[in-house]
Structure formats: structure tokens, C-alpha cells
mmCIF file of N, CA and C in Angstrom:
data_model
loop_
_atom_site.group_PDB
_atom_site.id
_atom_site.type_symbol
_atom_site.label_atom_id
_atom_site.label_comp_id
_atom_site.label_asym_id
_atom_site.label_seq_id
_atom_site.Cartn_x
_atom_site.Cartn_y
_atom_site.Cartn_z
ATOM 1 N N MET A 101 88.333 89.831 112.954
ATOM 2 C CA MET A 101 89.026 91.110 112.987
ATOM 3 C C MET A 101 90.407 90.984 112.349
ATOM 4 N N GLY A 102 91.064 89.859 112.599
ATOM 5 C CA GLY A 102 92.386 89.660 112.014
ATOM 6 C C GLY A 102 92.334 89.609 110.502
ATOM 7 N N GLY A 103 91.316 88.936 109.968
ATOM 8 C CA GLY A 103 91.159 88.839 108.521
ATOM 9 C C GLY A 103 90.886 90.191 107.884
ATOM 10 N N VAL A 104 90.051 90.980 108.530
ATOM 11 C CA VAL A 104 89.749 92.323 108.021
ATOM 12 C C VAL A 104 91.009 93.190 108.071
ATOM 13 N N GLY A 105 91.732 93.100 109.155
ATOM 14 C CA GLY A 105 92.969 93.871 109.273
ATOM 15 C C GLY A 105 93.978 93.496 108.204
ATOM 16 N N HIS A 106 94.099 92.198 107.949
ATOM 17 C CA HIS A 106 95.042 91.747 106.916
ATOM 18 C C HIS A 106 94.594 92.217 105.535
ATOM 19 N N PHE A 107 93.303 92.156 105.266
ATOM 20 C CA PHE A 107 92.784 92.636 103.986
ATOM 21 C C PHE A 107 93.083 94.124 103.801
ATOM 22 N N LEU A 108 92.897 94.907 104.848
ATOM 23 C CA LEU A 108 93.188 96.339 104.760
ATOM 24 C C LEU A 108 94.683 96.591 104.559
ATOM 25 N N LEU A 109 95.506 95.748 105.156
ATOM 26 C CA LEU A 109 96.949 95.861 104.955
ATOM 27 C C LEU A 109 97.322 95.583 103.499
ATOM 28 N N VAL A 110 96.683 94.579 102.908
ATOM 29 C CA VAL A 110 96.916 94.276 101.493
ATOM 30 C C VAL A 110 96.501 95.461 100.634
ATOM 31 N N LEU A 111 95.362 96.062 100.932
ATOM 32 C CA LEU A 111 94.924 97.235 100.175
ATOM 33 C C LEU A 111 95.894 98.407 100.342
ATOM 34 N N ALA A 112 96.397 98.581 101.529
ATOM 35 C CA ALA A 112 97.346 99.667 101.766
ATOM 36 C C ALA A 112 98.607 99.471 100.930
ATOM 37 N N HIS A 113 99.083 98.231 100.842
ATOM 38 C CA HIS A 113 100.280 97.951 100.047
ATOM 39 C C HIS A 113 100.016 98.111 98.560
ATOM 40 N N ARG A 114 98.777 98.029 98.158
ATOM 41 C CA ARG A 114 98.433 98.248 96.760
ATOM 42 C C ARG A 114 98.557 99.725 96.395
ATOM 43 N N HIS A 115 98.338 100.603 97.377
ATOM 44 C CA HIS A 115 98.299 102.037 97.098
ATOM 45 C C HIS A 115 99.521 102.815 97.567
ATOM 46 N N ALA A 116 100.390 102.199 98.347
ATOM 47 C CA ALA A 116 101.567 102.907 98.859
ATOM 48 C C ALA A 116 102.747 101.946 98.902
ATOM 49 N N PRO A 117 103.960 102.473 98.740
ATOM 50 C CA PRO A 117 105.143 101.600 98.811
ATOM 51 C C PRO A 117 105.353 101.066 100.233
ATOM 52 N N ALA A 118 105.965 99.897 100.310
ATOM 53 C CA ALA A 118 106.205 99.251 101.604
ATOM 54 C C ALA A 118 107.073 100.117 102.512
ATOM 55 N N SER A 119 107.995 100.866 101.932
ATOM 56 C CA SER A 119 108.866 101.715 102.757
ATOM 57 C C SER A 119 108.083 102.818 103.460
ATOM 58 N N THR A 120 106.959 103.200 102.917
ATOM 59 C CA THR A 120 106.114 104.201 103.563
ATOM 60 C C THR A 120 105.256 103.568 104.646
ATOM 61 N N LEU A 121 104.799 102.349 104.413
ATOM 62 C CA LEU A 121 103.893 101.691 105.353
ATOM 63 C C LEU A 121 104.607 101.020 106.518
ATOM 64 N N ALA A 122 105.839 100.607 106.331
ATOM 65 C CA ALA A 122 106.554 99.854 107.367
ATOM 66 C C ALA A 122 106.616 100.582 108.713
ATOM 67 N N PRO A 123 106.944 101.860 108.748
ATOM 68 C CA PRO A 123 106.994 102.531 110.061
ATOM 69 C C PRO A 123 105.649 102.556 110.773
ATOM 70 N N LEU A 124 104.553 102.487 110.028
ATOM 71 C CA LEU A 124 103.236 102.517 110.656
ATOM 72 C C LEU A 124 102.952 101.246 111.446
ATOM 73 N N THR A 125 103.622 100.145 111.109
ATOM 74 C CA THR A 125 103.393 98.913 111.855
ATOM 75 C C THR A 125 103.932 99.018 113.283
ATOM 76 N N TYR A 126 104.797 99.969 113.526
ATOM 77 C CA TYR A 126 105.325 100.149 114.877
ATOM 78 C C TYR A 126 104.262 100.649 115.842
ATOM 79 N N THR A 127 103.148 101.155 115.317
ATOM 80 C CA THR A 127 102.070 101.568 116.215
ATOM 81 C C THR A 127 101.461 100.371 116.926
ATOM 82 N N GLN A 128 101.739 99.150 116.418
ATOM 83 C CA GLN A 128 101.252 97.947 117.094
ATOM 84 C C GLN A 128 101.799 97.874 118.522
ATOM 85 N N LEU A 129 102.999 98.397 118.730
ATOM 86 C CA LEU A 129 103.555 98.427 120.086
ATOM 87 C C LEU A 129 102.671 99.238 121.020
ATOM 88 N N CYS A 130 102.222 100.382 120.542
ATOM 89 C CA CYS A 130 101.360 101.237 121.364
ATOM 90 C C CYS A 130 100.033 100.542 121.655
ATOM 91 N N TRP A 131 99.444 99.919 120.624
ATOM 92 C CA TRP A 131 98.172 99.226 120.815
ATOM 93 C C TRP A 131 98.324 98.051 121.769
ATOM 94 N N ALA A 132 99.395 97.296 121.639
ATOM 95 C CA ALA A 132 99.610 96.137 122.507
ATOM 96 C C ALA A 132 99.819 96.569 123.958
ATOM 97 N N MET A 133 100.608 97.600 124.160
ATOM 98 C CA MET A 133 100.839 98.064 125.533
ATOM 99 C C MET A 133 99.564 98.661 126.116
ATOM 100 N N SER A 134 98.797 99.407 125.304
ATOM 101 C CA SER A 134 97.535 99.972 125.784
ATOM 102 C C SER A 134 96.535 98.872 126.114
ATOM 103 N N GLY A 135 96.445 97.868 125.232
ATOM 104 C CA GLY A 135 95.534 96.754 125.489
ATOM 105 C C GLY A 135 95.924 95.985 126.730
ATOM 106 N N GLY A 136 97.209 95.753 126.908
ATOM 107 C CA GLY A 136 97.676 95.062 128.105
ATOM 108 C C GLY A 136 97.343 95.824 129.372
ATOM 109 N N LEU A 137 97.462 97.131 129.304
ATOM 110 C CA LEU A 137 97.165 97.963 130.467
ATOM 111 C C LEU A 137 95.666 97.993 130.752
ATOM 112 N N LEU A 138 94.861 98.233 129.704
ATOM 113 C CA LEU A 138 93.424 98.376 129.914
ATOM 114 C C LEU A 138 92.718 97.050 130.181
ATOM 115 N N ILE A 139 93.106 96.004 129.484
ATOM 116 C CA ILE A 139 92.398 94.731 129.608
ATOM 117 C C ILE A 139 92.931 93.897 130.773
ATOM 118 N N PHE A 140 94.243 93.815 130.891
ATOM 119 C CA PHE A 140 94.843 92.933 131.890
ATOM 120 C C PHE A 140 95.424 93.665 133.095
ATOM 121 N N GLY A 141 95.442 95.000 133.050
ATOM 122 C CA GLY A 141 96.025 95.757 134.147
ATOM 123 C C GLY A 141 97.537 95.597 134.232
ATOM 124 N N GLU A 142 98.150 95.284 133.111
ATOM 125 C CA GLU A 142 99.590 95.015 133.046
ATOM 126 C C GLU A 142 100.359 96.317 132.804
ATOM 127 N N ILE A 143 101.189 96.671 133.733
ATOM 128 C CA ILE A 143 101.989 97.892 133.594
ATOM 129 C C ILE A 143 103.328 97.507 132.970
ATOM 130 N N PRO A 144 103.676 98.123 131.830
ATOM 131 C CA PRO A 144 104.955 97.770 131.184
ATOM 132 C C PRO A 144 106.135 98.163 132.062
ATOM 133 N N SER A 145 107.162 97.325 132.032
ATOM 134 C CA SER A 145 108.365 97.635 132.800
ATOM 135 C C SER A 145 109.111 98.796 132.147
ATOM 136 N N LEU A 146 110.033 99.348 132.868
ATOM 137 C CA LEU A 146 110.809 100.477 132.362
ATOM 138 C C LEU A 146 111.596 100.075 131.118
ATOM 139 N N THR A 147 112.185 98.887 131.131
ATOM 140 C CA THR A 147 112.960 98.459 129.961
ATOM 141 C C THR A 147 112.060 98.240 128.742
ATOM 142 N N THR A 148 110.847 97.756 128.959
ATOM 143 C CA THR A 148 109.901 97.596 127.849
ATOM 144 C C THR A 148 109.530 98.951 127.278
ATOM 145 N N ALA A 149 109.251 99.907 128.133
ATOM 146 C CA ALA A 149 108.882 101.247 127.675
ATOM 147 C C ALA A 149 110.031 101.915 126.925
ATOM 148 N N ILE A 150 111.244 101.764 127.425
ATOM 149 C CA ILE A 150 112.407 102.357 126.746
ATOM 150 C C ILE A 150 112.624 101.681 125.400
ATOM 151 N N GLY A 151 112.519 100.365 125.349
ATOM 152 C CA GLY A 151 112.687 99.641 124.093
ATOM 153 C C GLY A 151 111.630 100.041 123.071
ATOM 154 N N ALA A 152 110.389 100.165 123.513
ATOM 155 C CA ALA A 152 109.321 100.590 122.608
ATOM 156 C C ALA A 152 109.581 102.000 122.101
ATOM 157 N N LEU A 153 110.055 102.857 122.966
ATOM 158 C CA LEU A 153 110.357 104.228 122.557
ATOM 159 C C LEU A 153 111.478 104.259 121.524
ATOM 160 N N VAL A 154 112.508 103.470 121.721
ATOM 161 C CA VAL A 154 113.614 103.405 120.758
ATOM 162 C C VAL A 154 113.108 102.921 119.400
ATOM 163 N N ILE A 155 112.265 101.896 119.398
ATOM 164 C CA ILE A 155 111.739 101.367 118.142
ATOM 165 C C ILE A 155 110.834 102.388 117.461
ATOM 166 N N LEU A 156 109.997 103.077 118.226
ATOM 167 C CA LEU A 156 109.125 104.090 117.639
ATOM 168 C C LEU A 156 109.920 105.253 117.046
ATOM 169 N N VAL A 157 110.943 105.697 117.751
ATOM 170 C CA VAL A 157 111.770 106.797 117.234
ATOM 171 C C VAL A 157 112.490 106.364 115.958
ATOM 172 N N ALA A 158 112.995 105.140 115.931
ATOM 173 C CA ALA A 158 113.660 104.633 114.729
ATOM 174 C C ALA A 158 112.686 104.577 113.553
ATOM 175 N N GLY A 159 111.464 104.139 113.823
ATOM 176 C CA GLY A 159 110.447 104.111 112.772
ATOM 177 C C GLY A 159 110.121 105.490 112.248
ATOM 178 N N LEU A 160 110.034 106.463 113.157
ATOM 179 C CA LEU A 160 109.778 107.836 112.714
ATOM 180 C C LEU A 160 110.928 108.387 111.881
ATOM 181 N N LEU A 161 112.152 108.056 112.274
ATOM 182 C CA LEU A 161 113.298 108.500 111.492
ATOM 183 C C LEU A 161 113.282 107.903 110.086
ATOM 184 N N VAL A 162 112.919 106.641 109.983
ATOM 185 C CA VAL A 162 112.831 105.992 108.667
ATOM 186 C C VAL A 162 111.738 106.659 107.841
ATOM 187 N N LEU A 163 110.602 106.928 108.486
ATOM 188 C CA LEU A 163 109.502 107.589 107.783
ATOM 189 C C LEU A 163 109.904 108.967 107.282
ATOM 190 N N LEU A 164 110.574 109.730 108.124
ATOM 191 C CA LEU A 164 110.996 111.075 107.727
ATOM 192 C C LEU A 164 112.067 111.034 106.633
ATOM 193 N N SER A 165 112.967 110.060 106.708
ATOM 194 C CA SER A 165 114.026 109.985 105.687
ATOM 195 C C SER A 165 113.483 109.490 104.353
ATOM 196 N N SER A 166 112.392 108.717 104.354
ATOM 197 C CA SER A 166 111.819 108.231 103.095
ATOM 198 C C SER A 166 111.082 109.343 102.366
ATOM 199 N N LYS A 167 110.637 110.379 103.083
ATOM 200 C CA LYS A 167 109.946 111.497 102.455
ATOM 201 C C LYS A 167 110.923 112.522 101.898
ATOM 202 N N ALA A 168 112.153 112.506 102.365
ATOM 203 C CA ALA A 168 113.134 113.510 101.923
ATOM 204 C C ALA A 168 113.701 113.189 100.567
#
């Protein structure tokens, strides 16, 4: 799965600039927290949730500013 994911990432960089794709990597935070919750029953702490939210908002701001 990791190899397929990396291959798809390479293809994405072939078709779009890195500045457009970079904010999308922040979705890994959501997947990691969801996987931790569903697979391990791990509830993120408040500081983890706030930190993830700050990083996601920053990524969205970068994405929106790159389109302007």
C-alpha cells in the first residue's frame, strides 16, 4: 500500500505544482487520528486536536492563497 501511495504521489506531482499538493498532505493528520481511534481506540488529547486543527487551517490558508 505504501508503494502504491508513493507512486500516486509521484504522478500527482507530475500533473500539479507542489504548492498545490502540499496542503493536501495535511489530511494525513485526519487519517492518522481516525485510524488511531477506530483501530486502537485511542482518543486524541485536547492539545493534539487543537494542534491538528491549527495545522489544517494553515494548510487551507496556503491552498486558498495559492489560488488567488
